[in-house]
Structures are given as C-alpha cells and as structure tokens.
PDB file of C-alpha atoms and ligand atoms in Angstrom:
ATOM      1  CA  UNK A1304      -2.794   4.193  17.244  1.00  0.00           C
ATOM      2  CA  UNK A1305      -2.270   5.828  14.218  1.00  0.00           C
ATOM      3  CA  UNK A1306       1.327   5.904  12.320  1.00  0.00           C
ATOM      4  CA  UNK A1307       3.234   6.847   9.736  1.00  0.00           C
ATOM      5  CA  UNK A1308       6.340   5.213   8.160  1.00  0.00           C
ATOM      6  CA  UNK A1309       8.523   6.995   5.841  1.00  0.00           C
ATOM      7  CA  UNK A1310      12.160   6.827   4.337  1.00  0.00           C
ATOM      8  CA  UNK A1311      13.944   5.494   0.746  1.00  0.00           C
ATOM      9  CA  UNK A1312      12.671   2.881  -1.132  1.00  0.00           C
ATOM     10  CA  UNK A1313      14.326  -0.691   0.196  1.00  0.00           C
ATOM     11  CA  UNK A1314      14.914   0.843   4.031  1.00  0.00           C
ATOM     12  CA  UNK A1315      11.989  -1.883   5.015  1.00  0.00           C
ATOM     13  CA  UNK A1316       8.842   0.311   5.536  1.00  0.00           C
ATOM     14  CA  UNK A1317       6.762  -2.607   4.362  1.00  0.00           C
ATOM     15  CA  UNK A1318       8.663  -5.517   6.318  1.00  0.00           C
ATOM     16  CA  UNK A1319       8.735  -3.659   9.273  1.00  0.00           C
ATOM     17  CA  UNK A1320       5.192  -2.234   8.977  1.00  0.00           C
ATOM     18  CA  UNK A1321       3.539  -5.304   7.924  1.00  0.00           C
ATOM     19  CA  UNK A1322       5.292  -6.740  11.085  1.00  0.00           C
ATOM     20  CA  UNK A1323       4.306  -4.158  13.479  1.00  0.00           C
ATOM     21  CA  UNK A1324       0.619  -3.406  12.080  1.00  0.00           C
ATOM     22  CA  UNK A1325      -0.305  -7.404  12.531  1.00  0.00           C
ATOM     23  CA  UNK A1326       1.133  -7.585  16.056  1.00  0.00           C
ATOM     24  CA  UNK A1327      -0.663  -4.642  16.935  1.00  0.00           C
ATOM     25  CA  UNK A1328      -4.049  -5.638  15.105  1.00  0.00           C
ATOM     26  CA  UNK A1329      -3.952  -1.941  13.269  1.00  0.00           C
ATOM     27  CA  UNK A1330      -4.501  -1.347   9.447  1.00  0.00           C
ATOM     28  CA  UNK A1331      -1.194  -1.539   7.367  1.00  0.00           C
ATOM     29  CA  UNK A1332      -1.743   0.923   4.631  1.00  0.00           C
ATOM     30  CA  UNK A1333       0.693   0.118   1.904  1.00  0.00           C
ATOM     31  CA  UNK A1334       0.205   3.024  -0.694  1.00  0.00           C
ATOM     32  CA  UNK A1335       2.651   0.654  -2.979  1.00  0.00           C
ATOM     33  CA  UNK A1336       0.718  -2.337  -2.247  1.00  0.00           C
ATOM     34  CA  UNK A1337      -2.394  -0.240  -2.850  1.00  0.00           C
ATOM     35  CA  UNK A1338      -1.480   0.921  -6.383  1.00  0.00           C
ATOM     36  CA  UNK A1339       0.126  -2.709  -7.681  1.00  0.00           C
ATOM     37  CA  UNK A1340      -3.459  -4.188  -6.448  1.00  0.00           C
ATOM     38  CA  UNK A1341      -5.134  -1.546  -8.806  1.00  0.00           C
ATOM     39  CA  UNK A1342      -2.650  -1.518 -11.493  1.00  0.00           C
ATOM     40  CA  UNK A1343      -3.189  -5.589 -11.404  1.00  0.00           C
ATOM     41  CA  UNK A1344      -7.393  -5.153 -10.947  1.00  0.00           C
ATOM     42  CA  UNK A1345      -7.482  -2.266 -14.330  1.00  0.00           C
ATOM     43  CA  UNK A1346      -9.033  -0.024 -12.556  1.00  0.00           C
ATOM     44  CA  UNK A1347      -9.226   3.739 -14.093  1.00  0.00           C
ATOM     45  CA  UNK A1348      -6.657   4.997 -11.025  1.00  0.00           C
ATOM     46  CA  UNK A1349      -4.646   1.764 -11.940  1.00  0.00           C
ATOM     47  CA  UNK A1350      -4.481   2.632 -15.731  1.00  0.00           C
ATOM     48  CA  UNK A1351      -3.722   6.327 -14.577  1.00  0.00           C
ATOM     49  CA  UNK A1352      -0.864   5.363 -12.297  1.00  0.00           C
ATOM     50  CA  UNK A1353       1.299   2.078 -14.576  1.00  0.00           C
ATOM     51  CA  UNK A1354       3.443   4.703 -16.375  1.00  0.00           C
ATOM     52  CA  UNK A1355       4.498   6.476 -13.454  1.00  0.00           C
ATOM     53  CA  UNK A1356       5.325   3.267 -10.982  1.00  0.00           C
ATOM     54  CA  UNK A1357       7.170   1.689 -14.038  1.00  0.00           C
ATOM     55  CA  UNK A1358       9.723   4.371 -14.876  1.00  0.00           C
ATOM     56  CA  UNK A1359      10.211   4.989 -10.934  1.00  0.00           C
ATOM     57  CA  UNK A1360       7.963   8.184 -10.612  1.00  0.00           C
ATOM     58  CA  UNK A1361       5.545   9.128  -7.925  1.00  0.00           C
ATOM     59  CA  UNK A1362       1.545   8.757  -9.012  1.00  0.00           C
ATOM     60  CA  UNK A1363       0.088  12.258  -9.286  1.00  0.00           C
ATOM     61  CA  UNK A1364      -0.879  13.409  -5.709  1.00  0.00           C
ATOM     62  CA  UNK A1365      -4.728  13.440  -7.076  1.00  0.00           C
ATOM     63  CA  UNK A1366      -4.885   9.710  -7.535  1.00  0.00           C
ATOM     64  CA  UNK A1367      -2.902   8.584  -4.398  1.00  0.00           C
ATOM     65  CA  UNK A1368      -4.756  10.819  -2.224  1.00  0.00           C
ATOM     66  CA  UNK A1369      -8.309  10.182  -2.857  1.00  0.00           C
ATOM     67  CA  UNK A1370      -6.919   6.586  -2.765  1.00  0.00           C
ATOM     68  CA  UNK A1371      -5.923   6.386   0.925  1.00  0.00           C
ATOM     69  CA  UNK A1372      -8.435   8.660   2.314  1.00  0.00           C
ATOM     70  CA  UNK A1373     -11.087   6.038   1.560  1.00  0.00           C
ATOM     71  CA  UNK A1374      -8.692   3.627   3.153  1.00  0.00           C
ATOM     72  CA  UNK A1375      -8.268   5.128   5.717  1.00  0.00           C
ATOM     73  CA  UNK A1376     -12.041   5.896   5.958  1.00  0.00           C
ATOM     74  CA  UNK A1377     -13.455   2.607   5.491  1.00  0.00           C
ATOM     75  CA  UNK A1378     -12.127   1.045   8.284  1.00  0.00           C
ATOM     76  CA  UNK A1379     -10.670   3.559  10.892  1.00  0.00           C
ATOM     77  CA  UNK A1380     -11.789   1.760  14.335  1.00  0.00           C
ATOM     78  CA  UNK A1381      -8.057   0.000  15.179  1.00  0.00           C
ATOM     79  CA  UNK A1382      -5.784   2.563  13.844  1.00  0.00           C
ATOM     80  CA  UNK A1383      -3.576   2.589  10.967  1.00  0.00           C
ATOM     81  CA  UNK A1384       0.404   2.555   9.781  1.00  0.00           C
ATOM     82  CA  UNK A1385       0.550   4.641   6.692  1.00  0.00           C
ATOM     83  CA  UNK A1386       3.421   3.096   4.258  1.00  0.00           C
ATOM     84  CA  UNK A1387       4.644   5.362   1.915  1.00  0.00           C
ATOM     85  CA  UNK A1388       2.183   7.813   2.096  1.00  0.00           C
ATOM     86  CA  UNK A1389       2.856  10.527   2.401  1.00  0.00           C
ATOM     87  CA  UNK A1390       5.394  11.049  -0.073  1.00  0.00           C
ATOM     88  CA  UNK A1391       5.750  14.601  -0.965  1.00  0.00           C
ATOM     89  CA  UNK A1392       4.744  17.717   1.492  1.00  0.00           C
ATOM     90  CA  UNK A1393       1.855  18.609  -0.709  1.00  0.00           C
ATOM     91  CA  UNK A1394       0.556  14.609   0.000  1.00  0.00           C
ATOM     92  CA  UNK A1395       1.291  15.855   3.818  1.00  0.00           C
ATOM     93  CA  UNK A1396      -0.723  18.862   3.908  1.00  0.00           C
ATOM     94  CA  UNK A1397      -3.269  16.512   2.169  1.00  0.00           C
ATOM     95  CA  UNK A1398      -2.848  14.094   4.780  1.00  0.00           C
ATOM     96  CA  UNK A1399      -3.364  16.707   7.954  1.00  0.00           C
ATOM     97  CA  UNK A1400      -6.298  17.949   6.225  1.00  0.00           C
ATOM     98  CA  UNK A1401      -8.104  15.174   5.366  1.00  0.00           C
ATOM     99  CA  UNK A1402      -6.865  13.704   8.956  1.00  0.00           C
ATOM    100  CA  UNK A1403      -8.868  16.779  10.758  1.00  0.00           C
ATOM    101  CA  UNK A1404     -11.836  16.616   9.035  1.00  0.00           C
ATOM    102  CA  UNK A1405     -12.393  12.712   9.988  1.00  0.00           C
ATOM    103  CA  UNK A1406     -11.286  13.996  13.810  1.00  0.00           C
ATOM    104  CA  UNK A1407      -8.143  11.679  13.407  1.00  0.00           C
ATOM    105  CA  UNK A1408      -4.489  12.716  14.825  1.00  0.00           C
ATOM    106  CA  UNK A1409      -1.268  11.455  13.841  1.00  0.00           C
ATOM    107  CA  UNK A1410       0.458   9.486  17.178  1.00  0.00           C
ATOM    108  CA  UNK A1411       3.985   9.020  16.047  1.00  0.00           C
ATOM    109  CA  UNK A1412       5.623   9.540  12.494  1.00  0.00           C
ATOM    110  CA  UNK A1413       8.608   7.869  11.857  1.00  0.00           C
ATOM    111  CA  UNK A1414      11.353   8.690   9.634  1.00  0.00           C
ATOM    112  CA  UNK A1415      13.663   5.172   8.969  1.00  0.00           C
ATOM    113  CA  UNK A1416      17.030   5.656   7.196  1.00  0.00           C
ATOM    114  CA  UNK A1417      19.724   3.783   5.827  1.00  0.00           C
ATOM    115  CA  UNK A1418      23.148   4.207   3.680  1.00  0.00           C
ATOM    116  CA  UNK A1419      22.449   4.193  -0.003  1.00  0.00           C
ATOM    117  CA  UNK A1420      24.086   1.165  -0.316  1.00  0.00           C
ATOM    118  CA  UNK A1421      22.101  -0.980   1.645  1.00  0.00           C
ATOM    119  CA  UNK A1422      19.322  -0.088  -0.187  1.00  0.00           C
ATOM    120  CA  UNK A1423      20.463  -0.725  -3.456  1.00  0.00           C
ATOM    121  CA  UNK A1424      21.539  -4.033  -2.293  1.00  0.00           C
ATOM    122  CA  UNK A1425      17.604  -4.692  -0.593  1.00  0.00           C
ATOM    123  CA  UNK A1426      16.213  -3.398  -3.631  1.00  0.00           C
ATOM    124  CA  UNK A1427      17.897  -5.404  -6.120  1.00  0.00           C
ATOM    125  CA  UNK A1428      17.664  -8.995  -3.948  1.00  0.00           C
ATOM    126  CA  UNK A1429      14.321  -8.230  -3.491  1.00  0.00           C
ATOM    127  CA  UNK A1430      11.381 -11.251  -4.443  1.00  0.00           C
ATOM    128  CA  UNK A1431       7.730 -10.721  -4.053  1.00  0.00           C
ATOM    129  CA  UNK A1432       4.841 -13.249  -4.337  1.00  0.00           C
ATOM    130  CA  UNK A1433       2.491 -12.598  -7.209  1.00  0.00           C
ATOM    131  CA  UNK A1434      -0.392 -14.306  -5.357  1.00  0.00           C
ATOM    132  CA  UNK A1435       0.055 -12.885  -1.626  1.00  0.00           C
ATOM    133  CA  UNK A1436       2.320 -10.290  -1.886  1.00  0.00           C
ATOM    134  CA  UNK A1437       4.674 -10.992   0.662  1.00  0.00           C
ATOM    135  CA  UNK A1438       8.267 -10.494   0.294  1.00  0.00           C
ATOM    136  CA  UNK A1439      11.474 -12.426   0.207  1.00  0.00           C
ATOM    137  CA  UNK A1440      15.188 -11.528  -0.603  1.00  0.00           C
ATOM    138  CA  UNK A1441      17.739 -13.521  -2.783  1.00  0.00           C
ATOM    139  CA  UNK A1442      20.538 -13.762   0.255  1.00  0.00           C
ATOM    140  CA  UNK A1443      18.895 -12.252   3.325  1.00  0.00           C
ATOM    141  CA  UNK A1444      15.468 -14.371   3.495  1.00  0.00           C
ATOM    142  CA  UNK A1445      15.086 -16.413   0.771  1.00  0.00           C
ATOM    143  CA  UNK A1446      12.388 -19.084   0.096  1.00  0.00           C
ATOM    144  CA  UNK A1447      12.561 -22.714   1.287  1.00  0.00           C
ATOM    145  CA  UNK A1448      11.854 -23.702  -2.732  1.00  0.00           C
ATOM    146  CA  UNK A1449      13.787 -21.389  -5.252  1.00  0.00           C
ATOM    147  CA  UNK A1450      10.939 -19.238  -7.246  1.00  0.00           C
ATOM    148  CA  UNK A1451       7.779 -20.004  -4.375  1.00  0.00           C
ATOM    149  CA  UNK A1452       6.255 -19.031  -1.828  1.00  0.00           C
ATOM    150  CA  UNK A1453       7.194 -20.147   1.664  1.00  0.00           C
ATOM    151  CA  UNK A1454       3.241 -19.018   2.895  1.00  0.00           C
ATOM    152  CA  UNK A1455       1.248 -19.583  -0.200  1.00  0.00           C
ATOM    153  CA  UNK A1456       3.299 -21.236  -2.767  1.00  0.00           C
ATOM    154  CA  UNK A1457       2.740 -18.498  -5.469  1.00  0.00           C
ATOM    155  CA  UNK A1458       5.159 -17.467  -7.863  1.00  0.00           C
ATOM    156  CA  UNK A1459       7.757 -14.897  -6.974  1.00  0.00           C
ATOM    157  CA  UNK A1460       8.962 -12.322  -9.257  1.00  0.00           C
ATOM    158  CA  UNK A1461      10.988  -9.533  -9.367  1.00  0.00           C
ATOM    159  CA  UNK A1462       9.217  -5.845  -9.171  1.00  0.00           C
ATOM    160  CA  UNK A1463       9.585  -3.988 -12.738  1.00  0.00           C
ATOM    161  CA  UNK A1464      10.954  -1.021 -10.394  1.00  0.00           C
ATOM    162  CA  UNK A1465      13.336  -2.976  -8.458  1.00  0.00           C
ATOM    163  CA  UNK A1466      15.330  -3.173 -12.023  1.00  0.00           C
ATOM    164  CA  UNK A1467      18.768  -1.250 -11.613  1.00  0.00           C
ATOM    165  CA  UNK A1468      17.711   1.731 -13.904  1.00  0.00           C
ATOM    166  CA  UNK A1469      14.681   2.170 -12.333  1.00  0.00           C
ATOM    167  CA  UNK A1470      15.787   1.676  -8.836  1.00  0.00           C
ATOM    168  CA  UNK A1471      18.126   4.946  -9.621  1.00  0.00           C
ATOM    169  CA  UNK A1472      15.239   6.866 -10.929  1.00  0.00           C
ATOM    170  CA  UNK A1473      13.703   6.270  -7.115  1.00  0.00           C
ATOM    171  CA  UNK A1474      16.589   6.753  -5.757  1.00  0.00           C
ATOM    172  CA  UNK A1475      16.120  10.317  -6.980  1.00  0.00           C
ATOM    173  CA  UNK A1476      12.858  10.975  -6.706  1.00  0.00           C
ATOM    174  CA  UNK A1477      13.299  10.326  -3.255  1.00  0.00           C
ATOM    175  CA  UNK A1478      15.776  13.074  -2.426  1.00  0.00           C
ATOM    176  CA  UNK A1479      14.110  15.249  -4.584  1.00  0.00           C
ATOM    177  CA  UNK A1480      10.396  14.871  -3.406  1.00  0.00           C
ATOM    178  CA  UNK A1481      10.514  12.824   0.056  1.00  0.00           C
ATOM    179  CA  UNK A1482      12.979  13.687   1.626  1.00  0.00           C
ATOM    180  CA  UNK A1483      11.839  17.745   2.364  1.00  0.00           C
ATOM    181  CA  UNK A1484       9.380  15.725   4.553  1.00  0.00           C
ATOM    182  CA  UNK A1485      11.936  15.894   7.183  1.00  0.00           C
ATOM    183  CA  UNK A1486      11.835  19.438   7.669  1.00  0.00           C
ATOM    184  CA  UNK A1487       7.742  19.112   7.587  1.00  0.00           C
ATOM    185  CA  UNK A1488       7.502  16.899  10.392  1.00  0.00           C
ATOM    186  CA  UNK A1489      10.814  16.926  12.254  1.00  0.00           C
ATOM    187  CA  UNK A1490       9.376  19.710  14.939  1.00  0.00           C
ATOM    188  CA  UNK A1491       6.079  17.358  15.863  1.00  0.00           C
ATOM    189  CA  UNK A1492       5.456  15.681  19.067  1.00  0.00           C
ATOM    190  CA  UNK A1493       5.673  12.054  18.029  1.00  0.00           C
ATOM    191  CA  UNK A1494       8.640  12.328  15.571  1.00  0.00           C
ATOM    192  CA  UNK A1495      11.204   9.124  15.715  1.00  0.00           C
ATOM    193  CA  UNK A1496      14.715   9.176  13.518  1.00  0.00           C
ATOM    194  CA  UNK A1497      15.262   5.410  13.455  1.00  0.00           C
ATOM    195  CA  UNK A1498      18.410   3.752  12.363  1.00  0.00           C
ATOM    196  CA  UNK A1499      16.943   1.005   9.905  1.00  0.00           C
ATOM    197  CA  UNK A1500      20.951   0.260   8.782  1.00  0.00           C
ATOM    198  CA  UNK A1501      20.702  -3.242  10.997  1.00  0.00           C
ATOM    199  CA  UNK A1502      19.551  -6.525  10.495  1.00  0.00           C
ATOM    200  CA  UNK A1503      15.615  -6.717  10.147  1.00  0.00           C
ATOM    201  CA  UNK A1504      15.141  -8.051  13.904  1.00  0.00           C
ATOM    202  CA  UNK A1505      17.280  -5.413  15.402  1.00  0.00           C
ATOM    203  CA  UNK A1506      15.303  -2.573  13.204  1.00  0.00           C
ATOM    204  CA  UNK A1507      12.026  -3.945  14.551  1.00  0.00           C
ATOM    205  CA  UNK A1508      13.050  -4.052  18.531  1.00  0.00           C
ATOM    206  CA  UNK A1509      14.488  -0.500  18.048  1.00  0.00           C
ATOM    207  CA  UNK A1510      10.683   0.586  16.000  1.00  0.00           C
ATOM    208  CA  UNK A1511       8.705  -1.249  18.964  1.00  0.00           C
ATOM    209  CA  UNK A1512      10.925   0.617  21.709  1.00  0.00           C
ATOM    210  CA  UNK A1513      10.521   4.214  19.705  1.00  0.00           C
ATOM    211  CA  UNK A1514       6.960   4.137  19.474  1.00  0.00           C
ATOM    212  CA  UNK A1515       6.264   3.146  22.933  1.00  0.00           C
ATOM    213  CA  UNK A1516       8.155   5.720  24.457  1.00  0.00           C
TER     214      UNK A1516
HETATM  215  P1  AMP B 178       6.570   1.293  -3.067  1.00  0.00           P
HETATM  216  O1  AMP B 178       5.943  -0.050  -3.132  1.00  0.00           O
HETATM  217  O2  AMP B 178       6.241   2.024  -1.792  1.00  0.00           O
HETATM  218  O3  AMP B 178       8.052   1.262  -3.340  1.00  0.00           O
HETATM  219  O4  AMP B 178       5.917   2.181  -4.252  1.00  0.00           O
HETATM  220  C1  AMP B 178       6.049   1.774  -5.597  1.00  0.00           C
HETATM  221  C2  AMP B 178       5.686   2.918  -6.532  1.00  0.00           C
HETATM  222  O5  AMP B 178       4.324   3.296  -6.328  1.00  0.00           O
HETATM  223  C3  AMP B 178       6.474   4.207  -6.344  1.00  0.00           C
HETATM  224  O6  AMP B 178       7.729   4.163  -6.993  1.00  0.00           O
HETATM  225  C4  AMP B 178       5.515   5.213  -6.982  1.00  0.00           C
HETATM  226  O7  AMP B 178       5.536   5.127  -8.402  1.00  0.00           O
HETATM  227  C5  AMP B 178       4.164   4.701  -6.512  1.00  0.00           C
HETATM  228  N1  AMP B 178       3.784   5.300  -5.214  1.00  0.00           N
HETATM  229  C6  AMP B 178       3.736   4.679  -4.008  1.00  0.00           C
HETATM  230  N2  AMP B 178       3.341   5.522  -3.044  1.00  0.00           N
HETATM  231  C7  AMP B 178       3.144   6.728  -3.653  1.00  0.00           C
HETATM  232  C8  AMP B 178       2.754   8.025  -3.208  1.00  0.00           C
HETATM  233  N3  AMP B 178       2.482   8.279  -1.929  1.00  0.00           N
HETATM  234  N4  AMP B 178       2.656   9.017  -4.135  1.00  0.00           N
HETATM  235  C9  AMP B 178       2.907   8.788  -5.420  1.00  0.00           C
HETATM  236  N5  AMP B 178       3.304   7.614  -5.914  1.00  0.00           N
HETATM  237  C10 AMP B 178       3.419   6.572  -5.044  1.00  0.00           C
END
C-alpha cells in the first residue's frame, strides 16, 4: 500500500502516520523528520535546507525531491505513507513522475483538515524528543517526567518552528503553496477528505475506516 498524507502543519500527519505506517508494517516517510535528521547529521542538503525550515519556509523542491525519491527507492517492498511530501503541485508532478518510472501507483491520498485554531493550539503545546523523535504535547499527552521521554528518556524540546512567529509564517505558506493540492488530487480514485478536528483516537478510527474502503 502506498499513501499519502497531507494537510496544515499541527493537523497530526505525523501522529497519525507514524501510527498507521507501524500497524501496517509500511515505510513512514516523514519529509520533516527527513530534513531535521539531515539538518542535525550536516549534510550538504541539511546545510542547504536550515534557513528555510527555521523561518517557516518550504526547502527548495530540488533538495526535497531527490531526497524522498531515494527513500522511497531504497526500500519500496512494503509500501510507504508519504508525510508532508508532497507539498506544492510542482513536488506532485515530481512525485507522479518519479512514481511511474519506478512502476509505483499512488493507493489512496488523503487530505486531513482542521480549524486554524486547533492547530495553533497543537503546534504551540507541541514537545519532541531530541534522541528518538517522538512527540508529546504540554496538555493533550504529556510525559510521565516533565522534560523526558516516556520511550527513551531523551530530552524534549520545543521545535524552532513551532515558535508563535514562525508557526504564522507556516500557517501561510500553507495556504499559499499546499493547499492548491486539493484541486490536483481531489478528482483521483483514492482521494479521502478526513475530519482530523477530533481527539487523536477518533482521527485514527475514522483514517483506518477511509482507507479501507
Ligand atoms: P514538518 O515537520 O512536516 O512540519 O516540516 C518542517 C519543515 O520542513 C517545513 O516547515 C519546511 O521548512 C520543511 N519541509 C518539510 N517538508 C517539505 C517539503 N515537502 N518541501 C519543502 N520543505 C519541506
């Protein structure tokens, strides 16, 4: 099964993904989680792509794309969820080319939206684990020990982007850039509109349901 998840920063593409790509046993493809790990590792696409993730902007398309196509290359026998990638219709186009030229197909693309001020309040709760990477919020999940861990007792910090100004900036970028998506993909077989406004168990029944219809 292959999948893509896509909506505003803080509607819980990367809760619910990580969720539903480990009960499934297919790839989660984090394009976020992707560019922190080089930003953190110095790589040259890391050094390329700080400036843009700080202040809120997308990477250019030429770094993300030749990012995830060897990601998605590398390992495509169990499928993949695609988080945050694509996130502009040229990244899209990329995407179906690059798709049809590994013989790959797209089974279900889902679009997850919520009011603007449920994400603010996500994004600004939000805690992430410097060592593992998994996530945690201030009120709705927060750790067993104030500042750690619950899985690997790292240190949890607040994402430089996840800072009120910033957050605003994505906010933005989003309408402007991700959001046209809609109209790309809204005509395909395997489109789902999911209502990601609930509480995070309710949002993951109603994603499980969608994509097994
Ligand atoms: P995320 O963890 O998905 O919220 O992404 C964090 C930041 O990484 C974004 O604000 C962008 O700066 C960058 N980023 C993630 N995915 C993409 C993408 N597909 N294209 C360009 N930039 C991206």
């Amino acid at each position: 099964m292959n999948l893509v998840l896509f909506g505003p920063p803080g509607v819980g593409k990367g809760t619910q993904g990580e969720r539903f790509s480990s009960e499934n046993s297919i790839n989660h493809l984090a394009m976020g989680d992707i560019l922190r790990a080089a930003v953190r590792d110095a790589t040259k696409a890391g050094q390329q792509a700080r400036t843009y993730m700080d202040s809120g902007k997308l990477v250019p398309d030429g770094v993300v794309v030749s990012m995830i196509e060897d990601r998605i290359v590398k390992d495509n026998t169990t499928g993949f969820l695609l988080d945050g990638f694509p996130r502009n219709v040229a990244q899209a186009i990329s995407l179906d080319d690059m798709l049809a030229h590994h013989h790959l197909t797209l089974d279900k693309v889902v679009f997850m939206d919520a009011p603007e001020e449920d994400l603010l309040e996500r994004l600004s709760g939000r805690l992430i684990c410097r060592a593992c990477g998994f996530g945690f919020h201030r009120h709705y999940s927060p750790p067993r020990e104030a500042g750690r861990c619950d899985r690997c007792d790292g240190e949890l910090y607040q994402r430089e982007d996840d800072r009120e100004e910033v957050i605003a900036n994505r906010l933005h970028v989003y309408r402007d850039q991700t959001e046209p998506l809609l109209a790309y993909y809204k005509g395909r077989p395997g489109f789902i509109r999911l209502d990601a406004s609930g509480e995070m168990q309710a949002v993951y029944t109603a994603l499980k349901e969608a994509v097994r219809d």
